[in-house]
Short mmCIF file of C-alpha atoms and ligand atoms in Angstrom, two decimals:
data_model
loop_
_atom_site.label_atom_id
_atom_site.label_comp_id
_atom_site.label_asym_id
_atom_site.label_seq_id
_atom_site.Cartn_x
_atom_site.Cartn_y
_atom_site.Cartn_z
CA MET A 1375 -10.06 73.30 -2.42
CA VAL A 1376 -6.81 71.86 -2.65
CA ILE A 1377 -4.21 72.55 -4.94
CA LEU A 1378 -1.51 70.66 -5.84
CA LYS A 1379 1.71 72.85 -6.14
CA SER A 1380 4.73 71.01 -7.30
CA GLN A 1381 7.54 71.42 -4.68
CA HIS A 1382 11.13 71.25 -5.45
CA ARG A 1383 12.56 73.60 -3.28
CA PRO A 1384 13.76 72.28 0.29
CA LEU A 1385 10.81 72.28 2.80
CA LYS A 1386 10.26 75.23 5.26
CA GLU A 1387 8.37 74.67 8.36
CA GLN A 1388 4.87 76.23 8.28
CA SER A 1389 2.61 77.66 11.08
CA ILE A 1390 -0.54 75.55 11.10
CA ILE A 1391 -1.87 77.58 13.89
CA VAL A 1392 -3.86 79.81 11.58
CA PRO A 1393 -5.63 77.16 9.26
CA ILE A 1394 -6.39 75.37 12.63
CA VAL A 1395 -8.01 78.60 14.38
CA GLN A 1396 -9.85 79.32 10.83
CA SER A 1397 -11.11 75.72 10.62
CA ILE A 1398 -12.69 75.92 14.38
CA ARG A 1399 -16.01 75.36 13.41
CA ARG A 1400 -15.43 72.87 10.67
CA PRO A 1401 -12.44 70.82 11.66
CA LEU A 1402 -12.13 68.54 9.23
CA SER A 1403 -11.77 71.51 6.85
CA ALA A 1404 -8.16 72.27 8.57
CA LEU A 1405 -6.75 69.49 6.18
CA ILE A 1406 -8.17 71.30 3.19
CA THR A 1407 -6.92 74.51 4.40
CA ILE A 1408 -3.48 73.44 5.40
CA HIS A 1409 -2.66 71.82 1.88
CA ARG A 1410 -4.39 74.58 0.06
CA ASN A 1411 -2.21 77.22 1.83
CA TYR A 1412 0.76 75.42 1.46
CA GLY A 1413 1.18 72.58 -0.97
CA ASP A 1414 0.57 69.03 -1.22
CA LEU A 1415 3.51 68.31 0.82
CA VAL A 1416 3.44 70.41 4.39
CA LEU A 1417 5.76 70.40 7.19
CA ALA A 1418 5.12 72.10 10.49
CA ARG A 1419 6.05 72.45 13.78
CA PHE A 1420 3.19 71.81 16.37
CA PHE A 1421 4.65 72.57 20.19
CA LYS A 1422 7.68 70.55 19.95
CA LYS A 1423 6.18 67.93 17.21
CA LYS A 1424 7.34 67.81 13.89
CA LEU A 1425 4.40 66.96 11.20
CA LEU A 1426 4.24 66.21 7.70
CA PHE A 1427 0.75 66.31 6.07
CA VAL A 1428 0.89 64.22 2.88
CA CYS A 1429 -2.20 64.34 0.52
CA LYS A 1430 -0.59 63.78 -3.14
CA PRO A 1431 -1.58 59.62 -4.13
CA GLU A 1432 1.80 59.37 -5.28
CA HIS A 1433 3.34 60.34 -2.03
CA ILE A 1434 0.76 58.43 -0.20
CA GLU A 1435 1.92 55.69 -1.52
CA GLU A 1436 5.93 56.24 -0.94
CA VAL A 1437 4.47 56.32 2.72
CA TYR A 1438 2.82 52.82 2.38
CA SER A 1439 5.55 51.31 0.73
CA GLN A 1440 8.54 52.65 3.54
CA GLU A 1441 6.27 51.44 6.21
CA ALA A 1442 6.54 48.01 4.57
CA LYS A 1443 10.19 48.13 4.72
CA GLY A 1444 9.94 49.01 8.66
CA LEU A 1445 11.06 52.80 7.70
CA LEU A 1446 7.91 54.05 9.44
CA SER A 1447 5.60 52.76 12.14
CA ARG A 1448 2.61 53.38 14.19
CA ASP A 1449 4.08 52.28 17.28
CA PHE A 1450 4.09 56.11 18.73
CA LEU A 1451 0.42 55.91 19.36
CA TYR A 1452 0.67 52.53 20.89
CA ASP A 1453 0.24 53.86 24.62
CA ALA A 1454 -3.00 56.35 23.42
CA LYS A 1455 -4.56 53.10 22.15
CA LYS A 1456 -3.51 50.58 24.63
CA SER A 1457 -6.45 50.98 27.12
CA LEU A 1458 -9.04 50.32 24.33
CA PHE A 1459 -7.47 48.30 21.45
CA GLY A 1460 -4.67 46.40 23.85
CA ASP A 1461 -2.89 44.40 21.52
CA GLY A 1462 -5.09 43.81 18.96
CA LEU A 1463 -4.66 44.30 14.86
CA VAL A 1464 -5.60 48.29 15.06
CA ASN A 1465 -2.73 48.59 17.90
CA SER A 1466 -0.59 45.50 17.84
CA LYS A 1467 3.53 45.83 17.40
CA SER A 1468 5.41 44.06 14.64
CA GLU A 1469 5.88 40.39 15.88
CA THR A 1470 2.08 40.04 17.23
CA TRP A 1471 0.99 42.10 14.90
CA THR A 1472 2.26 39.99 11.96
CA ASN A 1473 1.12 36.53 13.51
CA GLN A 1474 -2.12 37.74 14.54
CA ARG A 1475 -2.89 39.16 10.87
CA ARG A 1476 -1.60 35.99 9.23
CA ILE A 1477 -4.17 33.95 11.37
CA MET A 1478 -7.06 36.04 10.85
CA GLN A 1479 -6.62 36.91 7.32
CA PRO A 1480 -8.06 33.72 5.85
CA ILE A 1481 -11.29 34.40 8.05
CA PHE A 1482 -11.90 37.75 6.55
CA THR A 1483 -11.03 36.85 2.63
CA ARG A 1484 -14.10 37.66 -0.11
CA GLU A 1485 -14.35 33.79 0.01
CA SER A 1486 -14.90 33.32 3.61
CA ILE A 1487 -17.24 36.18 4.41
CA ILE A 1488 -19.94 34.64 2.00
CA GLU A 1489 -20.46 32.47 5.30
CA TRP A 1490 -22.25 35.74 6.70
CA GLU A 1491 -24.65 36.52 4.08
CA LYS A 1492 -27.73 35.25 5.67
CA VAL A 1493 -26.96 36.44 9.11
CA ILE A 1494 -27.05 39.87 7.33
CA ILE A 1495 -29.92 39.34 4.99
CA ASN A 1496 -32.20 37.99 7.88
CA GLU A 1497 -31.31 40.96 10.43
CA ALA A 1498 -31.62 43.48 7.44
CA ASP A 1499 -35.28 41.94 6.15
CA SER A 1500 -36.52 42.24 10.05
CA THR A 1501 -35.25 45.99 10.26
CA LYS A 1502 -37.45 46.58 6.99
CA ASN A 1503 -40.51 44.72 8.19
CA LYS A 1504 -40.37 46.73 11.50
CA LEU A 1505 -39.71 50.17 9.27
CA LYS A 1506 -42.97 49.40 7.21
CA ASN A 1507 -44.68 50.52 9.95
CA THR A 1508 -43.26 53.86 10.36
CA THR A 1509 -43.86 54.85 6.70
CA ASP A 1510 -44.97 58.45 5.66
CA ARG A 1511 -43.83 59.83 9.25
CA ASP A 1512 -40.20 60.92 10.61
CA ILE A 1513 -37.85 58.56 12.05
CA ASN A 1514 -34.65 58.59 13.34
CA LEU A 1515 -32.46 56.42 10.80
CA SER A 1516 -29.45 56.73 12.54
CA TYR A 1517 -30.90 54.71 15.47
CA GLU A 1518 -32.30 52.03 13.17
CA LEU A 1519 -28.97 51.65 11.42
CA LYS A 1520 -26.78 51.49 14.73
CA ALA A 1521 -29.36 48.98 15.91
CA LEU A 1522 -29.30 46.84 12.86
CA ILE A 1523 -25.41 46.90 12.50
CA GLN A 1524 -25.24 45.72 16.18
CA ARG A 1525 -27.59 42.93 15.81
CA ILE A 1526 -25.76 41.40 12.89
CA PHE A 1527 -22.12 42.24 14.44
CA ILE A 1528 -23.23 40.45 17.54
CA SER A 1529 -24.45 37.55 15.73
CA VAL A 1530 -21.33 37.27 13.72
CA LEU A 1531 -18.58 37.68 16.33
CA MET A 1532 -20.59 35.65 19.06
CA GLY A 1533 -23.47 33.97 17.55
CA GLY A 1534 -26.16 35.27 19.60
CA SER A 1535 -29.10 37.45 19.55
CA VAL A 1536 -28.98 40.92 20.72
CA ASP A 1537 -32.42 40.53 22.06
CA THR A 1538 -31.10 38.17 24.61
CA LEU A 1539 -28.63 40.87 25.98
CA SER A 1540 -29.44 42.68 29.31
CA ASN A 1541 -27.21 45.66 28.71
CA LYS A 1542 -27.76 46.21 24.54
CA GLU A 1543 -28.64 50.13 25.37
CA LEU A 1544 -25.44 50.06 27.67
CA LEU A 1545 -23.10 48.62 24.77
CA ILE A 1546 -24.68 51.09 21.79
CA ASN A 1547 -23.76 54.08 23.84
CA SER A 1548 -20.31 52.96 24.80
CA ILE A 1549 -19.34 52.63 21.22
CA ASP A 1550 -20.56 56.38 20.92
CA THR A 1551 -18.69 57.39 24.11
CA ILE A 1552 -15.34 55.58 22.77
CA SER A 1553 -15.80 56.97 19.70
CA ASN A 1554 -16.15 60.56 20.93
CA GLY A 1555 -13.13 60.00 23.41
CA LEU A 1556 -10.49 58.53 21.26
CA LEU A 1557 -9.98 61.40 19.28
CA PRO A 1558 -8.74 63.73 22.07
CA GLN A 1559 -6.50 60.78 23.38
CA LEU A 1560 -5.08 60.50 19.86
CA VAL A 1561 -4.31 64.08 19.09
CA THR A 1562 -3.14 64.98 22.41
CA GLN A 1563 -0.56 61.96 21.94
CA ILE A 1564 0.42 63.25 18.72
CA ILE A 1565 0.91 66.94 19.43
CA SER A 1566 1.83 66.43 22.91
CA ASN A 1567 2.80 63.02 23.68
CA GLY A 1568 -0.36 62.69 25.57
CA LYS A 1569 0.12 65.85 28.13
CA LEU A 1570 -2.52 68.00 27.21
CA MET A 1571 -5.06 65.13 28.24
CA TRP A 1572 -5.23 66.69 31.56
CA LEU A 1573 -7.39 69.40 29.87
CA MET A 1574 -10.25 67.23 29.42
CA PRO A 1575 -10.94 65.25 32.76
CA HIS A 1576 -14.37 64.38 32.29
CA LYS A 1577 -13.71 62.94 28.64
CA LYS A 1578 -10.88 60.85 30.03
CA ARG A 1579 -13.39 59.48 32.79
CA SER A 1580 -16.09 58.73 30.68
CA TYR A 1581 -14.18 57.17 27.84
CA GLN A 1582 -12.20 54.82 30.47
CA ASN A 1583 -15.76 53.53 31.86
CA ALA A 1584 -17.12 52.91 28.44
CA VAL A 1585 -13.81 50.72 27.40
CA ASN A 1586 -14.16 49.14 31.05
CA GLN A 1587 -17.94 48.13 30.03
CA LEU A 1588 -16.89 46.93 26.59
CA THR A 1589 -14.25 44.82 27.71
CA ALA A 1590 -16.17 43.14 30.65
CA PHE A 1591 -19.03 42.20 28.24
CA VAL A 1592 -16.46 40.94 25.22
CA THR A 1593 -14.73 38.92 28.18
CA GLN A 1594 -17.73 37.31 29.42
CA GLU A 1595 -18.72 36.22 25.87
CA ILE A 1596 -15.33 34.71 25.08
CA ASN A 1597 -15.47 32.68 28.44
CA SER A 1598 -18.83 31.14 26.95
CA LYS A 1599 -17.24 30.37 24.00
CA TYR A 1600 -14.50 28.04 25.08
CA GLU A 1601 -17.22 26.01 27.16
CA GLN A 1602 -19.00 25.64 24.11
CA PRO A 1603 -17.89 26.64 20.64
CA GLY A 1604 -20.16 28.09 17.65
CA HIS A 1605 -19.95 29.14 14.24
CA ASP A 1606 -19.13 32.31 15.23
CA LEU A 1607 -16.02 34.93 14.72
CA ILE A 1608 -14.59 33.99 18.24
CA SER A 1609 -15.05 30.52 17.97
CA LEU A 1610 -13.18 30.72 14.66
CA PHE A 1611 -10.41 32.35 16.29
CA ILE A 1612 -10.36 30.18 19.17
CA GLN A 1613 -9.84 27.18 16.53
CA ALA A 1614 -7.17 29.50 14.37
CA LYS A 1615 -4.00 27.73 14.00
CA ASP A 1616 -0.98 28.89 11.67
CA LYS A 1617 -0.21 25.97 9.60
CA LYS A 1618 3.50 26.83 9.08
CA THR A 1619 4.28 27.63 12.59
CA GLY A 1620 1.39 26.24 14.64
CA TYR A 1621 0.72 29.64 16.32
CA THR A 1622 -2.49 30.03 17.95
CA MET A 1623 -4.27 32.80 19.86
CA THR A 1624 -4.01 33.40 23.53
CA LYS A 1625 -7.15 33.90 25.50
CA GLU A 1626 -6.11 37.79 26.13
CA LEU A 1627 -5.41 38.25 22.27
CA LEU A 1628 -8.79 36.81 21.41
CA LYS A 1629 -10.26 39.74 24.06
CA ASP A 1630 -8.24 42.08 22.15
CA GLU A 1631 -9.15 41.38 18.73
CA ALA A 1632 -12.51 40.87 19.92
CA VAL A 1633 -12.45 44.70 20.88
CA ASN A 1634 -11.01 45.69 18.01
CA LEU A 1635 -13.36 44.32 15.58
CA PHE A 1636 -16.34 45.46 17.85
CA PHE A 1637 -15.16 49.24 17.57
CA ALA A 1638 -13.77 49.10 14.12
CA GLY A 1639 -16.28 47.05 12.48
CA GLN A 1640 -19.49 48.83 13.86
CA ASP A 1641 -18.93 52.29 14.06
CA THR A 1642 -17.27 52.79 10.55
CA THR A 1643 -20.56 51.36 8.76
CA ILE A 1644 -22.58 52.75 10.92
CA ASN A 1645 -21.35 56.44 9.73
CA ILE A 1646 -21.41 55.56 6.07
CA LEU A 1647 -24.81 54.13 5.89
CA SER A 1648 -25.95 57.06 7.82
CA TRP A 1649 -24.49 59.69 5.47
CA PHE A 1650 -25.40 57.29 2.55
CA PHE A 1651 -29.29 57.69 3.10
CA TYR A 1652 -29.11 61.11 4.00
CA LEU A 1653 -27.36 62.10 0.74
CA ILE A 1654 -29.57 59.92 -1.29
CA GLY A 1655 -32.73 61.38 0.81
CA LYS A 1656 -31.35 65.10 -0.61
CA HIS A 1657 -30.56 63.88 -3.89
CA GLU A 1658 -33.34 62.80 -6.00
CA THR A 1659 -31.88 62.27 -9.49
CA VAL A 1660 -29.28 59.97 -7.78
CA HIS A 1661 -32.09 57.88 -5.84
CA LYS A 1662 -34.29 57.57 -8.71
CA LYS A 1663 -31.24 56.03 -10.22
CA ILE A 1664 -30.28 53.69 -8.01
CA THR A 1665 -33.76 52.90 -7.56
CA ALA A 1666 -34.22 51.94 -11.04
CA GLU A 1667 -31.09 50.00 -11.08
CA ILE A 1668 -32.42 47.94 -8.04
CA ARG A 1669 -35.66 47.44 -9.53
CA THR A 1670 -34.07 45.80 -12.49
CA HIS A 1671 -32.50 43.01 -10.53
CA LYS A 1672 -35.58 43.00 -8.02
CA ASP A 1673 -35.91 39.31 -8.11
CA ASP A 1674 -32.33 38.17 -7.98
CA PRO A 1675 -31.15 36.71 -4.63
CA LEU A 1676 -28.78 38.86 -2.60
CA THR A 1677 -25.45 37.19 -2.99
CA LEU A 1678 -22.10 38.68 -3.41
CA GLU A 1679 -22.25 38.00 -7.12
CA ASN A 1680 -25.41 39.48 -7.59
CA LEU A 1681 -24.57 42.89 -6.02
CA SER A 1682 -21.62 43.14 -8.10
CA ARG A 1683 -24.53 44.08 -10.81
CA LEU A 1684 -25.66 47.00 -9.31
CA VAL A 1685 -22.97 49.52 -10.49
CA TYR A 1686 -24.33 52.49 -9.81
CA THR A 1687 -25.98 51.66 -6.57
CA LYS A 1688 -21.93 50.65 -5.62
CA ALA A 1689 -20.68 53.85 -7.13
CA ALA A 1690 -23.17 55.80 -4.69
CA LEU A 1691 -21.60 53.98 -1.79
CA TYR A 1692 -18.18 54.74 -2.68
CA GLU A 1693 -18.91 58.11 -3.65
CA THR A 1694 -20.19 58.56 0.28
CA LEU A 1695 -16.67 56.64 1.51
CA ARG A 1696 -14.98 59.37 -0.77
CA LEU A 1697 -16.69 62.81 0.77
CA TYR A 1698 -17.30 61.14 4.33
CA PRO A 1699 -14.45 58.51 5.09
CA PRO A 1700 -15.06 57.18 8.79
CA THR A 1701 -11.13 57.75 9.33
CA THR A 1702 -10.25 60.76 7.95
CA ALA A 1703 -6.53 61.03 8.83
CA LEU A 1704 -3.75 58.36 9.12
CA ALA A 1705 -0.94 58.68 11.37
CA THR A 1706 2.83 56.98 11.15
CA GLN A 1707 6.20 58.14 12.36
CA ALA A 1708 9.53 57.73 10.37
CA LEU A 1709 11.93 55.52 12.50
CA GLU A 1710 14.97 56.63 10.15
CA ASN A 1711 15.59 59.79 8.09
CA ILE A 1712 13.77 59.25 4.66
CA MET A 1713 12.75 60.58 1.52
CA ILE A 1714 9.12 61.62 0.63
CA GLY A 1715 8.34 63.24 -2.61
CA GLY A 1716 12.12 63.74 -3.00
CA GLN A 1717 12.21 65.72 0.12
CA ASN A 1718 14.25 65.01 3.27
CA ILE A 1719 12.43 63.86 6.49
CA ALA A 1720 13.82 63.68 9.56
CA LYS A 1721 13.55 60.94 11.96
CA GLY A 1722 11.18 61.43 14.42
CA THR A 1723 8.66 63.31 12.01
CA THR A 1724 4.70 62.25 12.59
CA ILE A 1725 3.30 61.65 8.99
CA ILE A 1726 -0.15 62.59 8.70
CA LEU A 1727 -2.04 61.15 5.36
CA SER A 1728 -4.60 63.63 4.82
CA MET A 1729 -7.38 61.25 3.58
CA TYR A 1730 -10.04 64.03 3.92
CA ALA A 1731 -8.10 66.28 1.52
CA THR A 1732 -7.24 63.63 -0.57
CA HIS A 1733 -10.80 62.63 -1.53
CA ARG A 1734 -11.69 66.24 -2.34
CA ASN A 1735 -9.05 67.07 -4.15
CA GLU A 1736 -9.92 69.08 -7.23
CA MET A 1737 -6.90 67.93 -9.34
CA LEU A 1738 -8.12 64.51 -8.90
CA TRP A 1739 -12.17 64.77 -8.66
CA GLU A 1740 -14.38 66.36 -11.27
CA ARG A 1741 -16.70 67.74 -8.86
CA PRO A 1742 -15.04 67.34 -5.33
CA ASN A 1743 -17.08 68.51 -3.07
CA GLU A 1744 -20.49 67.48 -4.76
CA PHE A 1745 -21.90 63.85 -4.33
CA TYR A 1746 -21.68 62.90 -8.01
CA PRO A 1747 -21.65 58.76 -8.04
CA GLU A 1748 -20.50 59.44 -11.84
CA HIS A 1749 -17.01 59.70 -10.45
CA PHE A 1750 -16.84 55.76 -9.78
CA VAL A 1751 -18.97 54.86 -12.85
CA ASN A 1752 -16.89 55.80 -15.81
CA PRO A 1753 -14.29 53.10 -16.16
CA GLU A 1754 -11.93 55.28 -18.07
CA MET A 1755 -11.91 57.67 -14.90
CA GLU A 1756 -11.05 54.81 -12.67
CA THR A 1757 -8.29 53.30 -14.57
CA GLU A 1758 -6.64 57.03 -14.86
CA ARG A 1759 -7.15 57.81 -11.32
CA HIS A 1760 -3.88 56.81 -8.93
CA LYS A 1761 -5.05 54.05 -6.79
CA TYR A 1762 -4.36 56.15 -3.63
CA ALA A 1763 -6.76 59.06 -4.89
CA PHE A 1764 -9.42 56.92 -3.06
CA PHE A 1765 -8.17 54.76 0.14
CA PRO A 1766 -11.32 54.79 2.45
CA PHE A 1767 -10.03 51.38 3.57
CA GLY A 1768 -6.23 52.56 3.76
CA GLY A 1769 -3.31 50.56 2.00
CA GLY A 1770 -0.34 48.84 2.50
CA LEU A 1771 0.30 46.38 5.18
CA HIS A 1772 -2.11 47.84 7.69
CA ASN A 1773 -5.24 47.86 5.10
CA CYS A 1774 -8.33 47.23 6.62
CA ILE A 1775 -9.01 43.46 7.33
CA GLY A 1776 -12.82 43.88 7.13
CA ARG A 1777 -13.42 45.80 4.21
CA HIS A 1778 -14.76 42.80 2.09
CA PHE A 1779 -17.48 42.17 4.92
CA ALA A 1780 -17.86 46.16 5.40
CA GLU A 1781 -18.86 46.18 1.33
CA LEU A 1782 -21.10 43.18 1.51
CA GLU A 1783 -23.06 44.10 4.78
CA MET A 1784 -23.60 47.89 3.56
CA MET A 1785 -24.62 46.90 0.11
CA MET A 1786 -26.98 44.51 1.50
CA ILE A 1787 -28.42 46.65 3.81
CA ILE A 1788 -28.77 49.44 0.96
CA VAL A 1789 -30.61 47.01 -1.47
CA THR A 1790 -33.16 45.41 1.27
CA LEU A 1791 -34.54 48.96 2.22
CA LEU A 1792 -34.19 50.26 -1.32
CA ARG A 1793 -35.92 47.26 -2.86
CA ASP A 1794 -39.41 48.41 -0.63
CA PHE A 1795 -38.51 52.28 0.18
CA THR A 1796 -37.91 55.96 -1.12
CA VAL A 1797 -36.15 57.91 1.05
CA LYS A 1798 -36.64 61.73 1.94
CA THR A 1799 -34.33 63.35 4.22
CA ASN A 1800 -35.95 65.84 6.50
CA ASN A 1801 -33.03 67.43 8.41
CA ASN A 1802 -29.71 69.09 7.81
CA ILE A 1803 -26.78 67.65 9.39
CA LYS A 1804 -22.41 68.58 9.42
CA GLU A 1805 -19.82 66.69 10.05
CA ALA A 1806 -18.98 66.13 13.77
CA ALA A 1807 -15.43 65.93 14.89
CA SER A 1808 -14.90 62.15 16.47
CA ILE A 1809 -12.47 59.74 15.94
CA THR A 1810 -14.73 58.57 12.73
CA LEU A 1811 -16.17 61.13 10.48
CA LYS A 1812 -20.04 60.91 11.65
CA PRO A 1813 -22.94 63.26 11.33
CA ASP A 1814 -23.21 65.93 14.17
CA ARG A 1815 -27.11 64.72 14.56
CA ASP A 1816 -29.46 61.79 14.08
CA VAL A 1817 -30.44 61.43 10.25
CA VAL A 1818 -34.11 62.23 10.30
CA VAL A 1819 -36.25 60.46 7.13
CA THR A 1820 -39.41 59.83 5.74
CA LEU A 1821 -39.71 56.37 4.39
CA MET A 1822 -42.27 56.18 1.26
CA PRO A 1823 -43.04 52.71 0.50
CA LEU A 1824 -42.59 52.13 -3.25
CA SER A 1825 -45.55 50.27 -5.28
CA ALA A 1826 -44.65 46.77 -6.45
C1 HEM B 3332 -16.97 51.48 6.07
C2 HEM B 3332 -16.69 50.39 6.75
C3 HEM B 3332 -14.67 50.44 6.92
C4 HEM B 3332 -14.16 51.51 6.80
C5 HEM B 3332 -14.31 53.03 5.75
C6 HEM B 3332 -12.49 50.98 7.36
C7 HEM B 3332 -11.39 51.90 7.40
C8 HEM B 3332 -10.29 51.32 7.90
C9 HEM B 3332 -9.14 52.21 7.69
C10 HEM B 3332 -8.90 53.37 7.01
C11 HEM B 3332 -8.06 51.31 8.13
C12 HEM B 3332 -6.89 51.49 8.82
C13 HEM B 3332 -5.94 51.15 7.55
C14 HEM B 3332 -4.55 51.87 7.61
O1 HEM B 3332 -3.97 51.96 8.80
O2 HEM B 3332 -4.09 51.76 6.50
C15 HEM B 3332 -8.65 50.20 8.75
C16 HEM B 3332 -8.35 49.31 9.57
C17 HEM B 3332 -9.04 48.09 10.29
N1 HEM B 3332 -10.28 47.52 10.00
FE1 HEM B 3332 -11.49 48.49 8.97
N2 HEM B 3332 -13.22 49.92 8.01
C18 HEM B 3332 -14.11 49.59 7.86
C19 HEM B 3332 -14.70 48.30 8.42
C20 HEM B 3332 -14.16 47.32 8.98
C21 HEM B 3332 -15.19 46.28 9.31
C22 HEM B 3332 -16.42 45.94 9.29
C23 HEM B 3332 -14.11 45.58 10.25
C24 HEM B 3332 -14.41 44.45 10.81
C25 HEM B 3332 -15.18 43.11 10.84
C26 HEM B 3332 -12.90 46.33 10.42
C27 HEM B 3332 -11.67 46.02 10.98
C28 HEM B 3332 -10.65 46.48 10.76
C29 HEM B 3332 -9.14 46.19 11.58
C30 HEM B 3332 -8.97 44.94 12.31
C31 HEM B 3332 -8.11 47.14 11.02
C32 HEM B 3332 -6.86 46.77 11.37
C33 HEM B 3332 -6.14 46.47 10.40
C34 HEM B 3332 -4.73 46.27 10.66
O3 HEM B 3332 -3.95 47.26 11.10
O4 HEM B 3332 -3.96 45.25 10.56
N3 HEM B 3332 -13.07 47.28 9.51
N4 HEM B 3332 -10.27 49.92 8.75
#
């Protein structure tokens, strides 16, 4: 558990080797151990790199606000992410990012994403109908969720059905391979400017092959959209134009953005839904409350507006995002000498926002390590809590552009399945170290039909 010590003394460099070694069996707990041992603002040196670990919401807000002023930047990770994300939003530098974000933003607003409600409902319904034949026996829910998210995503991004793809298994696997390979790429970049990557030649090779497969697939789809546009995201991007500047997306950037969304939009939601069903299948009381709430609204059409009435269900989803945020830490770098938390931070310092530690901080959460949706249902607690005590979708300029879409999609899937089934989890899973926080094995459950 993290204890927030107030730090008025100048920051002393700490050795983080011990917490890292101690946490080898549970890598993410390294972030918690670092803050527990040395406080909420921790300066450390790893090889030649200066690192600053930040977990206090007020300091996180300062980091985002300094980033908005141009005093911090994520460009130092550009090379490590270039082979996958190219110049898409997740990786692009200042001017390209500004132009791209400006023309993409209107397509992702709360109002615009309503466009995709039908696609999500249809796909969630067909998964539910398929699962009706599997009740009362073990099923691999992770596999089903992965397939469902992919069906939705292909439909939203490209307007087609995943059934028409000859290489769909290859694509599902490529996301996993990329997800597993990206973490060592980024970590070696942060601690050694990428030099330590030679230690993992197999990871590097399989990662690159998966990236090539994904890029080739996306390029082929884009070419067909230029010939025959539809109502999908790629076609919307082709038509998008900045009213003020006349800026439009080049074909190369369109390819990069499609790959960015393909990865950022699927891996994250697949992980959260897997954790969500795992958790409710283990916590009967929470599950019963969710079922009761969903049943009260069982005849309401599934719309964004109606979903907002499911307060407890949404709280359980947020609680999952708190405990298992797909992006466990975010990194940025000081371009100038700056101040964070009243401390001087030298130019060149890499700043790590320890989201995982913030989300489990005992000073901020009543039951930091428990699955306790009540954290999000009590309006008083909500207003008292700092906005960066919970930031699974990031913040500042680079906040998640897909947040509204992700929340709509996840709530619709949860409600569709839980209108018909009760979930019982049959195995135990742990956190796996990957670029997104995923379960270390597939979630196995039994679905029991709910009587009408
Ligand atoms: C559970 C679901 C999701 C979570 C928890 C999540 C989380 C995040 C986080 C933490 C960031 C980085 C923010 C920062 O650097 O401060 C981010 C950025 C981003 N996300 Fe998501 N995300 C999710 C779903 C999605 C979806 C569904 C899409 C696309 C449809 C998407 C597209 C993106 C993009 C393009 C960026 C880069 C934004 C920029 O730098 O301008 N994400 N997301």
